[in-house]
PDB file of C-alpha atoms in Angstrom:
ATOM      1  CA  MET R 178     -48.549 -13.591  69.415  1.00  0.00           C
ATOM      2  CA  SER R 179     -51.638 -11.508  69.764  1.00  0.00           C
ATOM      3  CA  GLU R 180     -50.210  -8.098  70.692  1.00  0.00           C
ATOM      4  CA  THR R 181     -51.789  -5.151  68.676  1.00  0.00           C
ATOM      5  CA  PRO R 182     -50.363  -1.752  67.903  1.00  0.00           C
ATOM      6  CA  THR R 183     -50.391   1.595  69.971  1.00  0.00           C
ATOM      7  CA  THR R 184     -52.890   3.498  67.695  1.00  0.00           C
ATOM      8  CA  LEU R 185     -54.789   6.758  68.386  1.00  0.00           C
ATOM      9  CA  LYS R 186     -58.028   4.443  69.107  1.00  0.00           C
ATOM     10  CA  PRO R 187     -58.122   1.215  71.014  1.00  0.00           C
ATOM     11  CA  ILE R 188     -57.840  -2.106  68.869  1.00  0.00           C
ATOM     12  CA  HIS R 189     -60.947  -4.388  69.386  1.00  0.00           C
ATOM     13  CA  ARG R 190     -60.008  -7.989  68.684  1.00  0.00           C
ATOM     14  CA  ILE R 191     -62.621 -10.073  67.158  1.00  0.00           C
ATOM     15  CA  GLN R 192     -62.261 -13.607  67.433  1.00  0.00           C
ATOM     16  CA  GLU R 193     -65.365 -15.996  67.104  1.00  0.00           C
ATOM     17  CA  ASN R 194     -63.905 -19.236  66.410  1.00  0.00           C
ATOM     18  CA  VAL R 195     -64.986 -22.534  67.284  1.00  0.00           C
ATOM     19  CA  LEU R 196     -61.964 -23.440  69.918  1.00  0.00           C
ATOM     20  CA  ALA R 197     -61.417 -19.780  70.989  1.00  0.00           C
ATOM     21  CA  ARG R 198     -62.826 -20.349  74.737  1.00  0.00           C
ATOM     22  CA  SER R 199     -61.330 -23.690  74.977  1.00  0.00           C
ATOM     23  CA  GLU R 200     -57.496 -22.865  73.597  1.00  0.00           C
ATOM     24  CA  ARG R 201     -57.621 -19.408  75.992  1.00  0.00           C
ATOM     25  CA  ARG R 202     -58.400 -21.742  78.931  1.00  0.00           C
ATOM     26  CA  LEU R 203     -55.406 -24.397  77.885  1.00  0.00           C
ATOM     27  CA  LEU R 204     -53.224 -21.497  77.167  1.00  0.00           C
ATOM     28  CA  ASN R 205     -53.808 -19.766  80.524  1.00  0.00           C
ATOM     29  CA  TRP R 206     -52.879 -23.297  81.992  1.00  0.00           C
ATOM     30  CA  ILE R 207     -49.688 -23.124  79.901  1.00  0.00           C
ATOM     31  CA  CYS R 208     -48.634 -19.904  80.744  1.00  0.00           C
ATOM     32  CA  LYS R 209     -48.979 -20.636  84.479  1.00  0.00           C
ATOM     33  CA  ARG R 210     -46.377 -23.387  84.330  1.00  0.00           C
ATOM     34  CA  LEU R 211     -43.837 -22.105  81.829  1.00  0.00           C
ATOM     35  CA  PRO R 212     -40.305 -21.424  83.870  1.00  0.00           C
ATOM     36  CA  ARG R 213     -39.273 -17.814  84.184  1.00  0.00           C
ATOM     37  CA  TRP R 214     -36.601 -18.236  81.598  1.00  0.00           C
ATOM     38  CA  VAL R 215     -39.285 -18.770  78.742  1.00  0.00           C
ATOM     39  CA  THR R 216     -39.690 -15.437  77.071  1.00  0.00           C
ATOM     40  CA  PRO R 217     -42.276 -14.349  74.467  1.00  0.00           C
ATOM     41  CA  ASP R 218     -39.378 -13.809  72.112  1.00  0.00           C
ATOM     42  CA  MET R 219     -38.215 -17.591  72.432  1.00  0.00           C
ATOM     43  CA  LEU R 220     -41.702 -18.789  71.820  1.00  0.00           C
ATOM     44  CA  THR R 221     -42.251 -16.855  68.482  1.00  0.00           C
ATOM     45  CA  PHE R 222     -39.023 -18.596  67.206  1.00  0.00           C
ATOM     46  CA  ILE R 223     -40.044 -21.670  68.567  1.00  0.00           C
ATOM     47  CA  GLY R 224     -43.174 -20.993  65.975  1.00  0.00           C
ATOM     48  CA  ILE R 225     -41.059 -20.261  63.109  1.00  0.00           C
ATOM     49  CA  ALA R 226     -38.970 -23.714  63.908  1.00  0.00           C
ATOM     50  CA  GLY R 227     -42.460 -25.506  63.610  1.00  0.00           C
ATOM     51  CA  ALA R 228     -43.200 -24.009  60.462  1.00  0.00           C
ATOM     52  CA  VAL R 229     -39.479 -25.041  59.355  1.00  0.00           C
ATOM     53  CA  LEU R 230     -40.373 -28.510  60.249  1.00  0.00           C
ATOM     54  CA  ILE R 231     -43.766 -28.346  58.367  1.00  0.00           C
ATOM     55  CA  PHE R 232     -41.816 -27.404  55.245  1.00  0.00           C
ATOM     56  CA  LEU R 233     -39.404 -30.085  55.379  1.00  0.00           C
ATOM     57  CA  GLY R 234     -42.088 -32.554  56.085  1.00  0.00           C
ATOM     58  CA  TYR R 235     -43.821 -32.203  53.027  1.00  0.00           C
ATOM     59  CA  VAL R 236     -40.584 -31.514  50.783  1.00  0.00           C
ATOM     60  CA  PHE R 237     -39.218 -34.665  52.096  1.00  0.00           C
ATOM     61  CA  SER R 238     -42.582 -36.590  51.240  1.00  0.00           C
ATOM     62  CA  ASN R 239     -41.226 -36.465  47.660  1.00  0.00           C
ATOM     63  CA  ILE R 240     -38.849 -39.308  49.259  1.00  0.00           C
ATOM     64  CA  ALA R 241     -40.997 -41.094  51.419  1.00  0.00           C
ATOM     65  CA  GLU R 242     -44.320 -40.265  52.473  1.00  0.00           C
ATOM     66  CA  GLU R 243     -43.424 -40.960  56.140  1.00  0.00           C
ATOM     67  CA  TRP R 244     -41.891 -37.645  56.142  1.00  0.00           C
ATOM     68  CA  LEU R 245     -45.432 -36.418  56.548  1.00  0.00           C
ATOM     69  CA  TRP R 246     -45.453 -37.131  59.994  1.00  0.00           C
ATOM     70  CA  LEU R 247     -42.670 -34.769  60.631  1.00  0.00           C
ATOM     71  CA  ALA R 248     -45.070 -32.233  58.955  1.00  0.00           C
ATOM     72  CA  ILE R 249     -47.573 -33.020  61.666  1.00  0.00           C
ATOM     73  CA  ALA R 250     -45.426 -32.737  64.475  1.00  0.00           C
ATOM     74  CA  GLY R 251     -44.339 -29.501  63.451  1.00  0.00           C
ATOM     75  CA  TYR R 252     -47.896 -28.130  63.344  1.00  0.00           C
ATOM     76  CA  ALA R 253     -47.780 -29.136  67.060  1.00  0.00           C
ATOM     77  CA  VAL R 254     -44.574 -27.066  67.539  1.00  0.00           C
ATOM     78  CA  GLN R 255     -45.923 -23.926  65.665  1.00  0.00           C
ATOM     79  CA  TRP R 256     -49.304 -24.202  67.482  1.00  0.00           C
ATOM     80  CA  PHE R 257     -47.576 -23.730  70.537  1.00  0.00           C
ATOM     81  CA  GLY R 258     -44.761 -21.010  69.645  1.00  0.00           C
ATOM     82  CA  ASP R 259     -47.315 -18.975  67.747  1.00  0.00           C
ATOM     83  CA  SER R 260     -50.215 -19.234  70.425  1.00  0.00           C
ATOM     84  CA  THR R 261     -48.302 -18.774  73.500  1.00  0.00           C
ATOM     85  CA  ASP R 262     -46.091 -15.919  72.732  1.00  0.00           C
ATOM     86  CA  GLY R 263     -48.213 -13.328  72.991  1.00  0.00           C
ATOM     87  CA  SER R 264     -50.348 -15.214  75.747  1.00  0.00           C
ATOM     88  CA  LEU R 265     -47.280 -15.349  77.625  1.00  0.00           C
ATOM     89  CA  ALA R 266     -46.781 -11.742  77.445  1.00  0.00           C
ATOM     90  CA  ARG R 267     -49.833 -10.465  78.774  1.00  0.00           C
ATOM     91  CA  PHE R 268     -50.164 -13.070  81.694  1.00  0.00           C
ATOM     92  CA  ARG R 269     -46.776 -11.536  82.724  1.00  0.00           C
ATOM     93  CA  LYS R 270     -47.764  -7.864  81.863  1.00  0.00           C
ATOM     94  CA  ILE R 271     -44.657  -7.566  80.117  1.00  0.00           C
ATOM     95  CA  GLU R 272     -46.447  -6.719  76.740  1.00  0.00           C
ATOM     96  CA  ARG R 273     -44.625  -4.490  73.932  1.00  0.00           C
ATOM     97  CA  PRO R 274     -47.675  -3.829  71.882  1.00  0.00           C
ATOM     98  CA  ARG R 275     -46.094  -2.217  68.693  1.00  0.00           C
ATOM     99  CA  TYR R 276     -42.845  -4.471  68.787  1.00  0.00           C
ATOM    100  CA  GLY R 277     -45.033  -7.519  69.171  1.00  0.00           C
ATOM    101  CA  TYR R 278     -47.448  -6.625  66.625  1.00  0.00           C
ATOM    102  CA  PHE R 279     -44.495  -6.105  64.257  1.00  0.00           C
ATOM    103  CA  LEU R 280     -42.834  -9.208  64.870  1.00  0.00           C
ATOM    104  CA  ASP R 281     -45.595 -11.159  65.375  1.00  0.00           C
ATOM    105  CA  HIS R 282     -47.226 -10.663  62.011  1.00  0.00           C
ATOM    106  CA  SER R 283     -44.061 -10.795  60.136  1.00  0.00           C
ATOM    107  CA  CYS R 284     -43.096 -14.126  61.558  1.00  0.00           C
ATOM    108  CA  ASP R 285     -46.684 -15.252  60.631  1.00  0.00           C
ATOM    109  CA  GLY R 286     -46.537 -14.231  57.178  1.00  0.00           C
ATOM    110  CA  LEU R 287     -43.027 -15.974  57.022  1.00  0.00           C
ATOM    111  CA  ALA R 288     -44.249 -19.447  58.601  1.00  0.00           C
ATOM    112  CA  THR R 289     -47.362 -19.492  56.237  1.00  0.00           C
ATOM    113  CA  THR R 290     -45.484 -19.039  53.283  1.00  0.00           C
ATOM    114  CA  MET R 291     -43.075 -21.744  54.127  1.00  0.00           C
ATOM    115  CA  LEU R 292     -46.119 -23.969  55.070  1.00  0.00           C
ATOM    116  CA  VAL R 293     -48.190 -23.419  52.078  1.00  0.00           C
ATOM    117  CA  VAL R 294     -44.996 -23.664  49.901  1.00  0.00           C
ATOM    118  CA  GLY R 295     -44.188 -26.788  51.301  1.00  0.00           C
ATOM    119  CA  ILE R 296     -47.742 -28.351  50.498  1.00  0.00           C
ATOM    120  CA  GLY R 297     -47.223 -27.177  46.951  1.00  0.00           C
ATOM    121  CA  LEU R 298     -43.640 -28.899  46.789  1.00  0.00           C
ATOM    122  CA  SER R 299     -44.900 -31.762  47.854  1.00  0.00           C
ATOM    123  CA  PRO R 300     -46.140 -34.830  45.551  1.00  0.00           C
ATOM    124  CA  TYR R 301     -49.551 -34.129  46.864  1.00  0.00           C
ATOM    125  CA  VAL R 302     -50.581 -30.617  45.506  1.00  0.00           C
ATOM    126  CA  THR R 303     -49.672 -28.790  42.472  1.00  0.00           C
ATOM    127  CA  LEU R 304     -47.612 -25.408  43.496  1.00  0.00           C
ATOM    128  CA  GLU R 305     -50.100 -23.214  41.334  1.00  0.00           C
ATOM    129  CA  PHE R 306     -52.862 -24.302  43.444  1.00  0.00           C
ATOM    130  CA  ALA R 307     -51.154 -23.873  46.632  1.00  0.00           C
ATOM    131  CA  LEU R 308     -50.436 -20.499  45.662  1.00  0.00           C
ATOM    132  CA  VAL R 309     -53.840 -19.496  45.058  1.00  0.00           C
ATOM    133  CA  ALA R 310     -54.381 -20.694  48.949  1.00  0.00           C
ATOM    134  CA  LEU R 311     -51.702 -18.428  50.077  1.00  0.00           C
ATOM    135  CA  ALA R 312     -52.472 -15.352  47.629  1.00  0.00           C
ATOM    136  CA  GLY R 313     -55.776 -15.823  49.365  1.00  0.00           C
ATOM    137  CA  TYR R 314     -54.356 -15.985  53.022  1.00  0.00           C
ATOM    138  CA  LEU R 315     -52.228 -12.623  52.154  1.00  0.00           C
ATOM    139  CA  LEU R 316     -55.034 -11.054  50.923  1.00  0.00           C
ATOM    140  CA  LEU R 317     -57.221 -11.478  54.243  1.00  0.00           C
ATOM    141  CA  SER R 318     -53.840 -10.480  56.041  1.00  0.00           C
ATOM    142  CA  ILE R 319     -53.793  -7.220  54.331  1.00  0.00           C
ATOM    143  CA  HIS R 320     -57.665  -6.894  55.137  1.00  0.00           C
ATOM    144  CA  ALA R 321     -56.691  -7.296  58.792  1.00  0.00           C
ATOM    145  CA  PHE R 322     -53.918  -5.121  58.924  1.00  0.00           C
ATOM    146  CA  LEU R 323     -55.734  -2.013  57.279  1.00  0.00           C
ATOM    147  CA  SER R 324     -58.858  -2.861  59.517  1.00  0.00           C
ATOM    148  CA  VAL R 325     -56.537  -2.107  62.453  1.00  0.00           C
ATOM    149  CA  ARG R 326     -55.474   1.084  61.221  1.00  0.00           C
ATOM    150  CA  VAL R 327     -58.893   2.561  59.757  1.00  0.00           C
ATOM    151  CA  ILE R 328     -61.622   1.034  62.067  1.00  0.00           C
ATOM    152  CA  GLY R 329     -59.486  -0.022  65.194  1.00  0.00           C
ATOM    153  CA  GLU R 330     -60.390  -3.799  64.767  1.00  0.00           C
ATOM    154  CA  LEU R 331     -58.384  -6.675  64.553  1.00  0.00           C
ATOM    155  CA  LYS R 332     -60.391  -9.593  62.984  1.00  0.00           C
ATOM    156  CA  LEU R 333     -58.609 -12.854  63.854  1.00  0.00           C
ATOM    157  CA  SER R 334     -61.204 -15.498  62.631  1.00  0.00           C
ATOM    158  CA  TYR R 335     -63.389 -15.925  59.618  1.00  0.00           C
ATOM    159  CA  LEU R 336     -66.595 -18.186  59.252  1.00  0.00           C
ATOM    160  CA  ASN R 337     -65.826 -19.275  62.611  1.00  0.00           C
ATOM    161  CA  ALA R 338     -62.656 -20.694  61.921  1.00  0.00           C
ATOM    162  CA  GLY R 339     -58.989 -19.039  63.161  1.00  0.00           C
ATOM    163  CA  PRO R 340     -55.620 -20.323  62.742  1.00  0.00           C
ATOM    164  CA  THR R 341     -55.905 -23.267  65.269  1.00  0.00           C
ATOM    165  CA  GLU R 342     -59.025 -24.656  63.446  1.00  0.00           C
ATOM    166  CA  LEU R 343     -57.172 -24.116  60.182  1.00  0.00           C
ATOM    167  CA  ARG R 344     -54.149 -26.124  61.723  1.00  0.00           C
ATOM    168  CA  PHE R 345     -56.637 -29.148  62.386  1.00  0.00           C
ATOM    169  CA  ILE R 346     -58.003 -28.936  58.888  1.00  0.00           C
ATOM    170  CA  LEU R 347     -54.286 -29.309  57.323  1.00  0.00           C
ATOM    171  CA  ILE R 348     -53.614 -32.029  59.852  1.00  0.00           C
ATOM    172  CA  GLY R 349     -56.572 -33.678  58.411  1.00  0.00           C
ATOM    173  CA  LEU R 350     -55.341 -32.981  54.784  1.00  0.00           C
ATOM    174  CA  THR R 351     -51.835 -34.555  55.688  1.00  0.00           C
ATOM    175  CA  LEU R 352     -53.566 -37.852  57.011  1.00  0.00           C
ATOM    176  CA  ALA R 353     -55.636 -37.973  53.900  1.00  0.00           C
ATOM    177  CA  MET R 354     -52.226 -37.727  51.920  1.00  0.00           C
ATOM    178  CA  MET R 355     -50.983 -40.769  53.590  1.00  0.00           C
ATOM    179  CA  ALA R 356     -54.216 -42.565  53.278  1.00  0.00           C
ATOM    180  CA  PHE R 357     -54.951 -41.997  49.885  1.00  0.00           C
ATOM    181  CA  GLY R 358     -51.475 -41.315  47.926  1.00  0.00           C
ATOM    182  CA  HIS R 359     -50.877 -39.080  45.028  1.00  0.00           C
ATOM    183  CA  GLY R 360     -51.459 -38.662  41.267  1.00  0.00           C
ATOM    184  CA  PRO R 361     -53.920 -38.052  39.050  1.00  0.00           C
ATOM    185  CA  GLY R 362     -57.615 -38.856  40.293  1.00  0.00           C
ATOM    186  CA  LEU R 363     -61.179 -38.359  39.054  1.00  0.00           C
ATOM    187  CA  PHE R 364     -60.174 -34.677  37.965  1.00  0.00           C
ATOM    188  CA  GLY R 365     -57.686 -35.935  35.313  1.00  0.00           C
ATOM    189  CA  ASP R 366     -54.401 -34.422  35.553  1.00  0.00           C
ATOM    190  CA  PHE R 367     -55.552 -32.515  39.074  1.00  0.00           C
ATOM    191  CA  SER R 368     -55.760 -34.853  42.337  1.00  0.00           C
ATOM    192  CA  GLY R 369     -58.473 -34.166  44.664  1.00  0.00           C
ATOM    193  CA  PHE R 370     -55.995 -32.331  46.955  1.00  0.00           C
ATOM    194  CA  ASP R 371     -55.503 -29.964  44.092  1.00  0.00           C
ATOM    195  CA  ILE R 372     -59.038 -29.224  43.935  1.00  0.00           C
ATOM    196  CA  PHE R 373     -59.545 -29.121  47.878  1.00  0.00           C
ATOM    197  CA  VAL R 374     -56.514 -26.695  48.067  1.00  0.00           C
ATOM    198  CA  GLY R 375     -57.526 -24.579  45.179  1.00  0.00           C
ATOM    199  CA  ILE R 376     -61.345 -24.375  46.716  1.00  0.00           C
ATOM    200  CA  VAL R 377     -59.579 -22.894  50.059  1.00  0.00           C
ATOM    201  CA  GLY R 378     -57.907 -20.681  48.337  1.00  0.00           C
ATOM    202  CA  ALA R 379     -61.095 -19.306  46.256  1.00  0.00           C
ATOM    203  CA  ILE R 380     -63.003 -19.031  49.824  1.00  0.00           C
ATOM    204  CA  LEU R 381     -60.243 -16.654  51.359  1.00  0.00           C
ATOM    205  CA  ILE R 382     -60.058 -14.655  48.053  1.00  0.00           C
ATOM    206  CA  VAL R 383     -63.800 -14.190  48.056  1.00  0.00           C
ATOM    207  CA  LEU R 384     -63.826 -13.368  51.876  1.00  0.00           C
ATOM    208  CA  PHE R 385     -61.292 -10.861  51.331  1.00  0.00           C
ATOM    209  CA  ILE R 386     -63.675  -9.087  48.717  1.00  0.00           C
ATOM    210  CA  SER R 387     -66.829  -9.690  50.835  1.00  0.00           C
ATOM    211  CA  GLN R 388     -65.008  -7.884  53.946  1.00  0.00           C
ATOM    212  CA  THR R 389     -63.696  -5.322  51.850  1.00  0.00           C
ATOM    213  CA  ALA R 390     -67.154  -4.354  50.564  1.00  0.00           C
ATOM    214  CA  VAL R 391     -68.292  -4.330  54.050  1.00  0.00           C
ATOM    215  CA  VAL R 392     -65.946  -2.252  55.458  1.00  0.00           C
ATOM    216  CA  SER R 393     -65.857   0.242  52.549  1.00  0.00           C
ATOM    217  CA  ARG R 394     -69.849   0.716  52.900  1.00  0.00           C
ATOM    218  CA  ARG R 395     -69.328   1.370  56.821  1.00  0.00           C
ATOM    219  CA  LEU R 396     -66.316   3.928  55.907  1.00  0.00           C
ATOM    220  CA  ALA R 397     -68.576   5.468  53.405  1.00  0.00           C
ATOM    221  CA  LYS R 398     -71.397   5.942  55.985  1.00  0.00           C
ATOM    222  CA  GLU R 399     -68.984   7.362  58.482  1.00  0.00           C
ATOM    223  CA  GLU R 400     -67.222   9.607  56.096  1.00  0.00           C
ATOM    224  CA  PRO R 401     -70.311  10.987  53.163  1.00  0.00           C
ATOM    225  CA  ALA R 402     -69.013  12.663  50.396  1.00  0.00           C
ATOM    226  CA  ARG R 403     -68.953  15.965  50.325  1.00  0.00           C
ATOM    227  CA  ASN R 404     -70.647  16.816  47.124  1.00  0.00           C
ATOM    228  CA  GLU R 405     -73.126  19.578  48.426  1.00  0.00           C
ATOM    229  CA  GLU R 406     -69.948  21.579  49.720  1.00  0.00           C
ATOM    230  CA  TRP R 407     -68.221  21.667  46.354  1.00  0.00           C
ATOM    231  CA  ARG R 408     -71.234  22.777  44.581  1.00  0.00           C
ATOM    232  CA  ASN R 409     -71.801  25.692  46.757  1.00  0.00           C
ATOM    233  CA  ARG R 410     -68.211  27.093  46.186  1.00  0.00           C
ATOM    234  CA  PRO R 411     -68.085  30.076  44.132  1.00  0.00           C
TER     235      PRO R 411
END
């Protein structure tokens, strides 16, 4: 869902990911064909159901790697629910900006936590590395929510990648898990999957720091310090 809250200034959505235009055309095509009984809230919870499938697929991969196919199917379900709920609301002109924004981002946080923790509970990635990636995601989420409040911008993509591109990366990671198996590799006790997930988490944290610096400089220019005013006070 992509609805934004009602604030004193209009929200400028920044979405520069590679697949944005193609995905928008696909979502419009889907929304035109969804039956009337399908509601945005229903789609939101389908997205959560997809996240549950992803979590279970990774956890059950401790039993057999074939369970990873359940995680891949979960990514498709999660994309469908998460990407169409807000699109359907806008298509039918039934948006509820504050409610949609609150529910959508709450569910996004829950879904991402299940997804990343599931990866960390699989035999392929150490939980500590997965939690670094989760911390990076949550920091960027905090940045996005603060930006809505202070500059009226909602940034939906970084480095030309958004949620859909990230899902493709994670599906590729999951296929690699099935192809290469688990266990220590060239990095001693840590697998290549540990290193990959840790690097992704580090990139997200660096993005948070850099974006915080950019917005801070922008706000400092818009709200300069009033040192002279204090000096001139009796």
